[in-house]
GROMACS .gro file of C-alpha atoms in nm:
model
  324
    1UNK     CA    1  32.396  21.502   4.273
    2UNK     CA    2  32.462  21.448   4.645
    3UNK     CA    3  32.777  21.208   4.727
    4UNK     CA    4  32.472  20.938   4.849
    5UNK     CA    5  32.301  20.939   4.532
    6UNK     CA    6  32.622  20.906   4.363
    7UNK     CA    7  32.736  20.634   4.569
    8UNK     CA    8  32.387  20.446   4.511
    9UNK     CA    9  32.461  20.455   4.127
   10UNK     CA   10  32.800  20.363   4.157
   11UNK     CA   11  32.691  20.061   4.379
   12UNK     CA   12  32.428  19.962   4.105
   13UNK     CA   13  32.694  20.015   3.771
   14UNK     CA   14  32.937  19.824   3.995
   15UNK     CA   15  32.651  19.557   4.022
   16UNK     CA   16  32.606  19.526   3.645
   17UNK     CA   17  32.920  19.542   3.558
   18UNK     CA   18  33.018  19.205   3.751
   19UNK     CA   19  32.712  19.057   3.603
   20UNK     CA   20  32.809  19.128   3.276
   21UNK     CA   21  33.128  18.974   3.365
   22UNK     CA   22  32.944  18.641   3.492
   23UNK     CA   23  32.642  18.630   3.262
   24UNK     CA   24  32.744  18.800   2.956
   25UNK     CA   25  32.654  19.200   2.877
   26UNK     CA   26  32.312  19.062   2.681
   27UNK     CA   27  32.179  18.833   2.958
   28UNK     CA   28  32.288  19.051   3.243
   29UNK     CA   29  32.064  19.350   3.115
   30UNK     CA   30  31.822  19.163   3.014
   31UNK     CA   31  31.759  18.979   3.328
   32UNK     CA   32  31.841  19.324   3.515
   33UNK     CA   33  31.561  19.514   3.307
   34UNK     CA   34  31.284  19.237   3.353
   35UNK     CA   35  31.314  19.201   3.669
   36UNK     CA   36  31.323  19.583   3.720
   37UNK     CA   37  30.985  19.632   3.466
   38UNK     CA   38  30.789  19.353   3.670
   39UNK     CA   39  30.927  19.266   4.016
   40UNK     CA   40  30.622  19.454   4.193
   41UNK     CA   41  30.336  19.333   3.938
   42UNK     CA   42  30.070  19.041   4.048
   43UNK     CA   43  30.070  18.914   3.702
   44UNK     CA   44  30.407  18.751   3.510
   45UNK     CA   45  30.558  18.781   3.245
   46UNK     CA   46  30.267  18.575   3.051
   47UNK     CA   47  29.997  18.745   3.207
   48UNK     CA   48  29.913  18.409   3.362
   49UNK     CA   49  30.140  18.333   3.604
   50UNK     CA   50  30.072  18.475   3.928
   51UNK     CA   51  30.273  18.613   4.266
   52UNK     CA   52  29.984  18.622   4.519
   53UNK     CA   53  30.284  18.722   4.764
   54UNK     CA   54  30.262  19.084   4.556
   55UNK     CA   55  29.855  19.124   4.651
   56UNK     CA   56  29.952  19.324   4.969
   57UNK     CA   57  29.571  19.220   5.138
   58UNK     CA   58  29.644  18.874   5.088
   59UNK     CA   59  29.877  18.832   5.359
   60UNK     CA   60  29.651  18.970   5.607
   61UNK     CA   61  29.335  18.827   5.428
   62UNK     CA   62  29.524  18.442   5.501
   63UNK     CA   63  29.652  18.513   5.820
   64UNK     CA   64  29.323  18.654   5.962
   65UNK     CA   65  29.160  18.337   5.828
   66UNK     CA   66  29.355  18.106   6.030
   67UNK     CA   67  29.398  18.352   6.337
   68UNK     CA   68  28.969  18.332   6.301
   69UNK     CA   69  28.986  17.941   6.270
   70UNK     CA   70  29.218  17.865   6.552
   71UNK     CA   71  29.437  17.730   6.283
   72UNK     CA   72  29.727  17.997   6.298
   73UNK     CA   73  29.944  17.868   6.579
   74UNK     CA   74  29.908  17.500   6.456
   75UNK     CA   75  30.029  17.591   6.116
   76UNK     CA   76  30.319  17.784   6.214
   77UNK     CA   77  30.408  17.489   6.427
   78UNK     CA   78  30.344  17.274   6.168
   79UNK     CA   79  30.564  17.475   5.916
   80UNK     CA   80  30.873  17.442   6.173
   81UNK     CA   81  30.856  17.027   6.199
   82UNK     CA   82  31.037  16.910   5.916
   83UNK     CA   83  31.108  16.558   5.766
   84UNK     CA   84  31.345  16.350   5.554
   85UNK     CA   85  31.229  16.239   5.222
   86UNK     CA   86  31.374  15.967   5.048
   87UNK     CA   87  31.362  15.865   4.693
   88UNK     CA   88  31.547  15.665   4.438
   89UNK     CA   89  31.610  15.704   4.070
   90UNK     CA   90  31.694  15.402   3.900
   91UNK     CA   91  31.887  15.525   3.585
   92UNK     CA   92  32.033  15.167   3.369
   93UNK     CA   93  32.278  15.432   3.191
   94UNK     CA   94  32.417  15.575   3.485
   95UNK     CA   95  32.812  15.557   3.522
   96UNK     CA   96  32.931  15.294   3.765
   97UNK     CA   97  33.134  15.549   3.981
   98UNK     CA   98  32.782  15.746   4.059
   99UNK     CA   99  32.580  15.449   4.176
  100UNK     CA  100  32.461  15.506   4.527
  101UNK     CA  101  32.559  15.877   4.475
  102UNK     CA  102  32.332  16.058   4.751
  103UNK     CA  103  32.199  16.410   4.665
  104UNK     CA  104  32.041  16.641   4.925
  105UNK     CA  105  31.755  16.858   4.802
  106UNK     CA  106  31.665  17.208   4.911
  107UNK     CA  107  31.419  17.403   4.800
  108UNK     CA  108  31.196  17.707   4.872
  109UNK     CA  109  31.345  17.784   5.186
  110UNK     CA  110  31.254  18.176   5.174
  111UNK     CA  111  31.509  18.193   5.499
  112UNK     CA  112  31.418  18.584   5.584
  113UNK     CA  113  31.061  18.462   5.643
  114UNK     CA  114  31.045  18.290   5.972
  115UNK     CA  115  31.445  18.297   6.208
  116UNK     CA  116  31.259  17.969   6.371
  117UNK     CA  117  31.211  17.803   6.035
  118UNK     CA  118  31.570  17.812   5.891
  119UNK     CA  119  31.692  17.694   6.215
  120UNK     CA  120  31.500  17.413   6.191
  121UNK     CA  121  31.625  17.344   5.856
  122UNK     CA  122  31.955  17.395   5.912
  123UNK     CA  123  31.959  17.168   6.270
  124UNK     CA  124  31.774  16.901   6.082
  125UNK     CA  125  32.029  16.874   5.769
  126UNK     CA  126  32.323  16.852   5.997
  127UNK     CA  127  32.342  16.494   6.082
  128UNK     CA  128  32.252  16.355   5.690
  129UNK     CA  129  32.487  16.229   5.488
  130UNK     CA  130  32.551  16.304   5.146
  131UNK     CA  131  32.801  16.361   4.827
  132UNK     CA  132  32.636  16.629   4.700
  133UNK     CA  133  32.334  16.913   4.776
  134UNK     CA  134  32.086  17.126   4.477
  135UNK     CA  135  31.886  17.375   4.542
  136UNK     CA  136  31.596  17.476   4.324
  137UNK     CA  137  31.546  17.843   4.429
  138UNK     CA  138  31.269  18.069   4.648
  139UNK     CA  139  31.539  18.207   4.857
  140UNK     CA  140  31.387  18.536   4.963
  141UNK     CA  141  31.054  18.609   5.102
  142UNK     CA  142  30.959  18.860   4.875
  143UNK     CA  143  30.960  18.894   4.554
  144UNK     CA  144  31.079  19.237   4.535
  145UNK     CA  145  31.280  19.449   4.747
  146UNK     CA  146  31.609  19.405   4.963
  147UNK     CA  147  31.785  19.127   4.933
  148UNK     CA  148  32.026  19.152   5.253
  149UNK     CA  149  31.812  18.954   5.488
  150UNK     CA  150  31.777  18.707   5.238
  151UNK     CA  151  32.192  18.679   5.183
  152UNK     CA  152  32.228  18.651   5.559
  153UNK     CA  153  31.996  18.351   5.607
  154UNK     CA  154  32.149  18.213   5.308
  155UNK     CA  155  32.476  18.227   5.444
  156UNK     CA  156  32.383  18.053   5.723
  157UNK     CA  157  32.250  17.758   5.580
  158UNK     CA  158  32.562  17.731   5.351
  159UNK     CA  159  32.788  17.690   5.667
  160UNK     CA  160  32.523  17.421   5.719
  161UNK     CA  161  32.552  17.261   5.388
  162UNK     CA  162  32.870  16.977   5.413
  163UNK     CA  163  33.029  17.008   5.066
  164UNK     CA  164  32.936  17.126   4.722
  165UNK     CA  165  32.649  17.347   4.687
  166UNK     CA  166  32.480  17.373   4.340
  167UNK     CA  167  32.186  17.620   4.324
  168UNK     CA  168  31.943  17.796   4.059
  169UNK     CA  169  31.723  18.077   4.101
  170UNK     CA  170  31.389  18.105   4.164
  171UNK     CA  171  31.110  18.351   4.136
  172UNK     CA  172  31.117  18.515   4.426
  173UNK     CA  173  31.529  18.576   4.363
  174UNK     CA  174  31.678  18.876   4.275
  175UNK     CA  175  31.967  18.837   3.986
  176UNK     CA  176  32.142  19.138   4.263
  177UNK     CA  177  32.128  18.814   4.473
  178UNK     CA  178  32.394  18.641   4.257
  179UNK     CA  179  32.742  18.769   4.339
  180UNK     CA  180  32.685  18.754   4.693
  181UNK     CA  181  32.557  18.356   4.696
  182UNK     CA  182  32.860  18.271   4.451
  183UNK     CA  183  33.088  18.453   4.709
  184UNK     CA  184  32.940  18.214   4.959
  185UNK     CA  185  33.015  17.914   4.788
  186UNK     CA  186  32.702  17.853   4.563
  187UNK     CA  187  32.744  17.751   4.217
  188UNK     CA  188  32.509  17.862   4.074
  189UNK     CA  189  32.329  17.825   3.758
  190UNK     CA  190  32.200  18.046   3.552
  191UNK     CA  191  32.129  17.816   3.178
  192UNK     CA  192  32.424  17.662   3.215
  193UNK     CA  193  32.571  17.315   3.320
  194UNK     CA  194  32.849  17.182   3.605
  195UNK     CA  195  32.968  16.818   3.651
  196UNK     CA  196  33.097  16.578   3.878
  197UNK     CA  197  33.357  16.355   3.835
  198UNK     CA  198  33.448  16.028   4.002
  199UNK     CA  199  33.692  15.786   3.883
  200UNK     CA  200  33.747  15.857   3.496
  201UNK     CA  201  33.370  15.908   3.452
  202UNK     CA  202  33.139  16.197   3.478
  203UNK     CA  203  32.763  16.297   3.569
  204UNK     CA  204  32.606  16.645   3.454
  205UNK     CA  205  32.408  16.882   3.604
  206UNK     CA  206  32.221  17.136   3.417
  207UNK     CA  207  32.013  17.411   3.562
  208UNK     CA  208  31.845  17.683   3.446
  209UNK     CA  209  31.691  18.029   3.528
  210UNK     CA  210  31.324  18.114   3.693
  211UNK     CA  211  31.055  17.951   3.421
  212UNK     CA  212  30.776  18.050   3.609
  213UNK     CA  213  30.729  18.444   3.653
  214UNK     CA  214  31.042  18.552   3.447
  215UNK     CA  215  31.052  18.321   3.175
  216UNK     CA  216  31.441  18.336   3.159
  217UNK     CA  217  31.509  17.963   3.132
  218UNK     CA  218  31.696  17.871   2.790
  219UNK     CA  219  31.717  17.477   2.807
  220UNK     CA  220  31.920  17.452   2.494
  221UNK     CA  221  32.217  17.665   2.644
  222UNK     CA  222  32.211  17.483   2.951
  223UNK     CA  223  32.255  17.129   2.747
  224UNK     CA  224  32.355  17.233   2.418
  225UNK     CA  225  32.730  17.148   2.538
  226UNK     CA  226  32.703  16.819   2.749
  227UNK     CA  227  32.812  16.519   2.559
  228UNK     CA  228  32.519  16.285   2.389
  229UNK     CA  229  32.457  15.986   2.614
  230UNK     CA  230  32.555  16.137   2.897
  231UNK     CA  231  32.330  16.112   3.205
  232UNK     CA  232  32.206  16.449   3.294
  233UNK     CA  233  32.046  16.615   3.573
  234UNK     CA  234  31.804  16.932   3.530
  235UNK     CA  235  31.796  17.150   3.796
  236UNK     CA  236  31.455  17.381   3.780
  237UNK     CA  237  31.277  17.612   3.962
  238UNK     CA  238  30.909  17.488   3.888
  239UNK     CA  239  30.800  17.215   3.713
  240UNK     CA  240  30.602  17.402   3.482
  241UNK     CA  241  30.890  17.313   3.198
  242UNK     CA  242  30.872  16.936   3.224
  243UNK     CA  243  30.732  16.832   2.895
  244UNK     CA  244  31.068  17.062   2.684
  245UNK     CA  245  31.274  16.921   2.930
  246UNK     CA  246  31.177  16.541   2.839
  247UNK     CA  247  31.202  16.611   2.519
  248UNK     CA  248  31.537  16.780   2.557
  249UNK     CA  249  31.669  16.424   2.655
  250UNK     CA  250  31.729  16.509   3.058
  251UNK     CA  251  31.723  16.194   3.283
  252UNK     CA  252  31.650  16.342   3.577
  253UNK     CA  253  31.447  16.707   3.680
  254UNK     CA  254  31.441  16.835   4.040
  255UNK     CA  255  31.238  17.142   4.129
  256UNK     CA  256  31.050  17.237   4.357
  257UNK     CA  257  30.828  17.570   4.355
  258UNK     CA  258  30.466  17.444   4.452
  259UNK     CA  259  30.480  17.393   4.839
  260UNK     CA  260  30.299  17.066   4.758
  261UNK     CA  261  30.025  17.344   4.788
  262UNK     CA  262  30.118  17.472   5.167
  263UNK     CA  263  29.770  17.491   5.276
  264UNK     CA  264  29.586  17.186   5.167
  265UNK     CA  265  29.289  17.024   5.269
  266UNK     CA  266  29.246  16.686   5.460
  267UNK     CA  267  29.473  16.451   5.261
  268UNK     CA  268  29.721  16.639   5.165
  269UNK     CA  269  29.460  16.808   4.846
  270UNK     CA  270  29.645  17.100   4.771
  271UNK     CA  271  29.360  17.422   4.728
  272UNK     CA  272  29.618  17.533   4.425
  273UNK     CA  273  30.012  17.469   4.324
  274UNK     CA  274  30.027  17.816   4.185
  275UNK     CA  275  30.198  17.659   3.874
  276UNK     CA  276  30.086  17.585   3.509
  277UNK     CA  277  30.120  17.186   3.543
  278UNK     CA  278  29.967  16.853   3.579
  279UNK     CA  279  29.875  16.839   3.939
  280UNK     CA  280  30.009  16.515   3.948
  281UNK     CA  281  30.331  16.732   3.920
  282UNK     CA  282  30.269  16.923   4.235
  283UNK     CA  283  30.464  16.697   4.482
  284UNK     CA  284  30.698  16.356   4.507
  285UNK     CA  285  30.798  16.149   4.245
  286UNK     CA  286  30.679  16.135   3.900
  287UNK     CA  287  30.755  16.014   3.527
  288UNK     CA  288  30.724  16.168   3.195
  289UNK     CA  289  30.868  16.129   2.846
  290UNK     CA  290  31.109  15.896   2.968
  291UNK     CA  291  31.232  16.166   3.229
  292UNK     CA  292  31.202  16.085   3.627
  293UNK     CA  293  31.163  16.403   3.803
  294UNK     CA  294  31.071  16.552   4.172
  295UNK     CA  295  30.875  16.795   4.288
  296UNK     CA  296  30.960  16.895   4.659
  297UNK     CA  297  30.728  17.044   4.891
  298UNK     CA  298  31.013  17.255   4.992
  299UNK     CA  299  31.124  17.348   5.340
  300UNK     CA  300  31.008  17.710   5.389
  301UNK     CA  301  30.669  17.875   5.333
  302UNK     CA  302  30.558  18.165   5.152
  303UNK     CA  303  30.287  18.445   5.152
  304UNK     CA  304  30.240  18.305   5.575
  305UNK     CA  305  30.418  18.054   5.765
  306UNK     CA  306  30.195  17.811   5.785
  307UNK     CA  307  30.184  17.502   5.692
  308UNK     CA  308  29.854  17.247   5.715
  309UNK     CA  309  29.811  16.932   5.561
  310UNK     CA  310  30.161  16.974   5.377
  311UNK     CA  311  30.450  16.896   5.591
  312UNK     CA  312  30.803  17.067   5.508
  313UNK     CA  313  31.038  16.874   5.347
  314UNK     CA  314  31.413  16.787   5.319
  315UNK     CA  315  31.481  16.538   5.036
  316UNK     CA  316  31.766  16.293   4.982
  317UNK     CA  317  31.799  16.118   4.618
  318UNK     CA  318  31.979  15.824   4.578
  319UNK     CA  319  32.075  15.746   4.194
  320UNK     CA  320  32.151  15.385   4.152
  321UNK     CA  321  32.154  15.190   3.831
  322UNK     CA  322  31.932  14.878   3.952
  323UNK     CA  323  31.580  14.844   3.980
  324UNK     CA  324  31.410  15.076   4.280
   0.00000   0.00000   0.00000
């Protein structure tokens, strides 16, 4: 074996060792091996989902499109001209310390896509205020592959970020992606939950792995342990999980995942959300089972960076306990 080879496997065994440490031995090869098996296939887990980003023609299939059209430069402009979003959830059971609590949401930023994109993002986040910022995963471009471009954008945007920084994964993240974001400053969650605490009283946020293309997400270890009554926040990938999650009893679910469709037609149709809900779902606020959630069109774009139709998004929540 040369000393490169052996280096390479050290590297990885050192690499599931401190996942084992974070995740558990079980989880940690588990979510090694999937992702390993089916990081490179079109098709998911379910044979239904789908990664059009792992059809190597359709990049250059889209992109010639446009470039055909006359649409390619306005999309990539479009895809760089981000706005504030602003939305309230009015939750009667929320504790009196969190009213007016402000949350900033990121989401599918995929920062080693386009340099002039996460600038963008991270110029237009730094004069909002806020107590607290999620993000609901798509970190990396790919969906397979190196993950040290990603890291480096990622870093970036967390000197960016003012404050706590609570994060899942999504399916275009590597679980080799996880040591380096926590070393950042990410918390992130993997089925699991964190809290905040103000003034004797405390608000929980639950997140949970990619639902989508790795079917990791295990809502009843990510709750299991927060207190009955408590008002809870789910932090997901996709929305493709809503209807467990109501029933699971979360207040609130944030996700993001769709790209309110990225490339839609006049009036903001999206052409398809590349996820197996209600299309209703696909973008802004919604209700269901007594849950309010929030689908965000994200800030980044996938597959090409474009955007038409579908403007990039930051979002700031407010949580209040009156009427909105």
């Amino acid at each position: 074996m040369t000393a490169q080879a052996h280096s390479y496997r050290t590297t990885d065994e050192l690499l599931e060792y401190r996942l084992s440490l974070r995740l558990g031995p079980v989880h940690a090869r588990q979510r090694l091996r999937i992702e390993q098996e089916s990081e490179a296939l079109v098709f998911g887990q379910d044979h239904h989902s789908f990664h059009l980003e792992n059809w190597s023609a359709a990049h250059r299939w889209i992109r010639g499109c446009l470039w055909v059209s006359g649409m390619l430069k306005r999309g990539q402009n479009n895809s760089r001209k981000l706005r504030t979003a602003y939305n309230t959830f009015s939750l009667p059971n929320l504790p009196v310390a969190f009213d007016g609590l402000r949350i900033l949401h990121l989401t599918d930023l995929h920062v080693d896509m386009d340099a002039a994109n996460l600038q963008a993002v991270t110029d237009h986040i730094a004069p909002l205020e806020y107590d607290l910022c999620v993000l609901t995963g798509d970190y990396r471009k790919q969906t397979w592959g190196a993950i040290d471009d990603a890291l480096a954008g990622m870093k970036k945007l967390r000197s960016a970020i003012k404050g706590r920084a609570i994060a899942v994964l999504g399916n275009h993240d590597s679980i080799r992606m996880l040591p380096g974001l926590e070393d950042m400053g990410y918390q992130v969650l993997l089925n699991e939950h964190a809290w905040l605490e103000r003034k004797g009283e405390t608000l929980y946020i639950a997140g949970v792995d990619d639902a989508h293309f790795y079917k990791a997400h295990n809502l009843h270890k990510a709750g299991d342990q927060i207190p009955n009554g408590s008002t809870t926040i789910l932090l997901s990938h996709t929305p493709e999980i809503w209807r467990e999650a109501g029933y699971a009893g979360y207040d609130v679910f944030l996700c993001g995942h769709t790209h309110g469709g990225q490339i839609c037609l006049p009036g903001g149709i999206p052409v398809t959300l590349d996820s197996d809900c209600p299309r209703s779902l696909g973008r802004g606020a919604w209700q269901r089972n007594g849950m309010q959630g929030y689908t965000s069109p994200g800030s980044g774009t996938s597959v090409v960076n474009v955007r038409l139709n579908c403007p990039p998004e930051v979002t700031l929540h407010t949580l209040t306990r009156g009427p909105t």
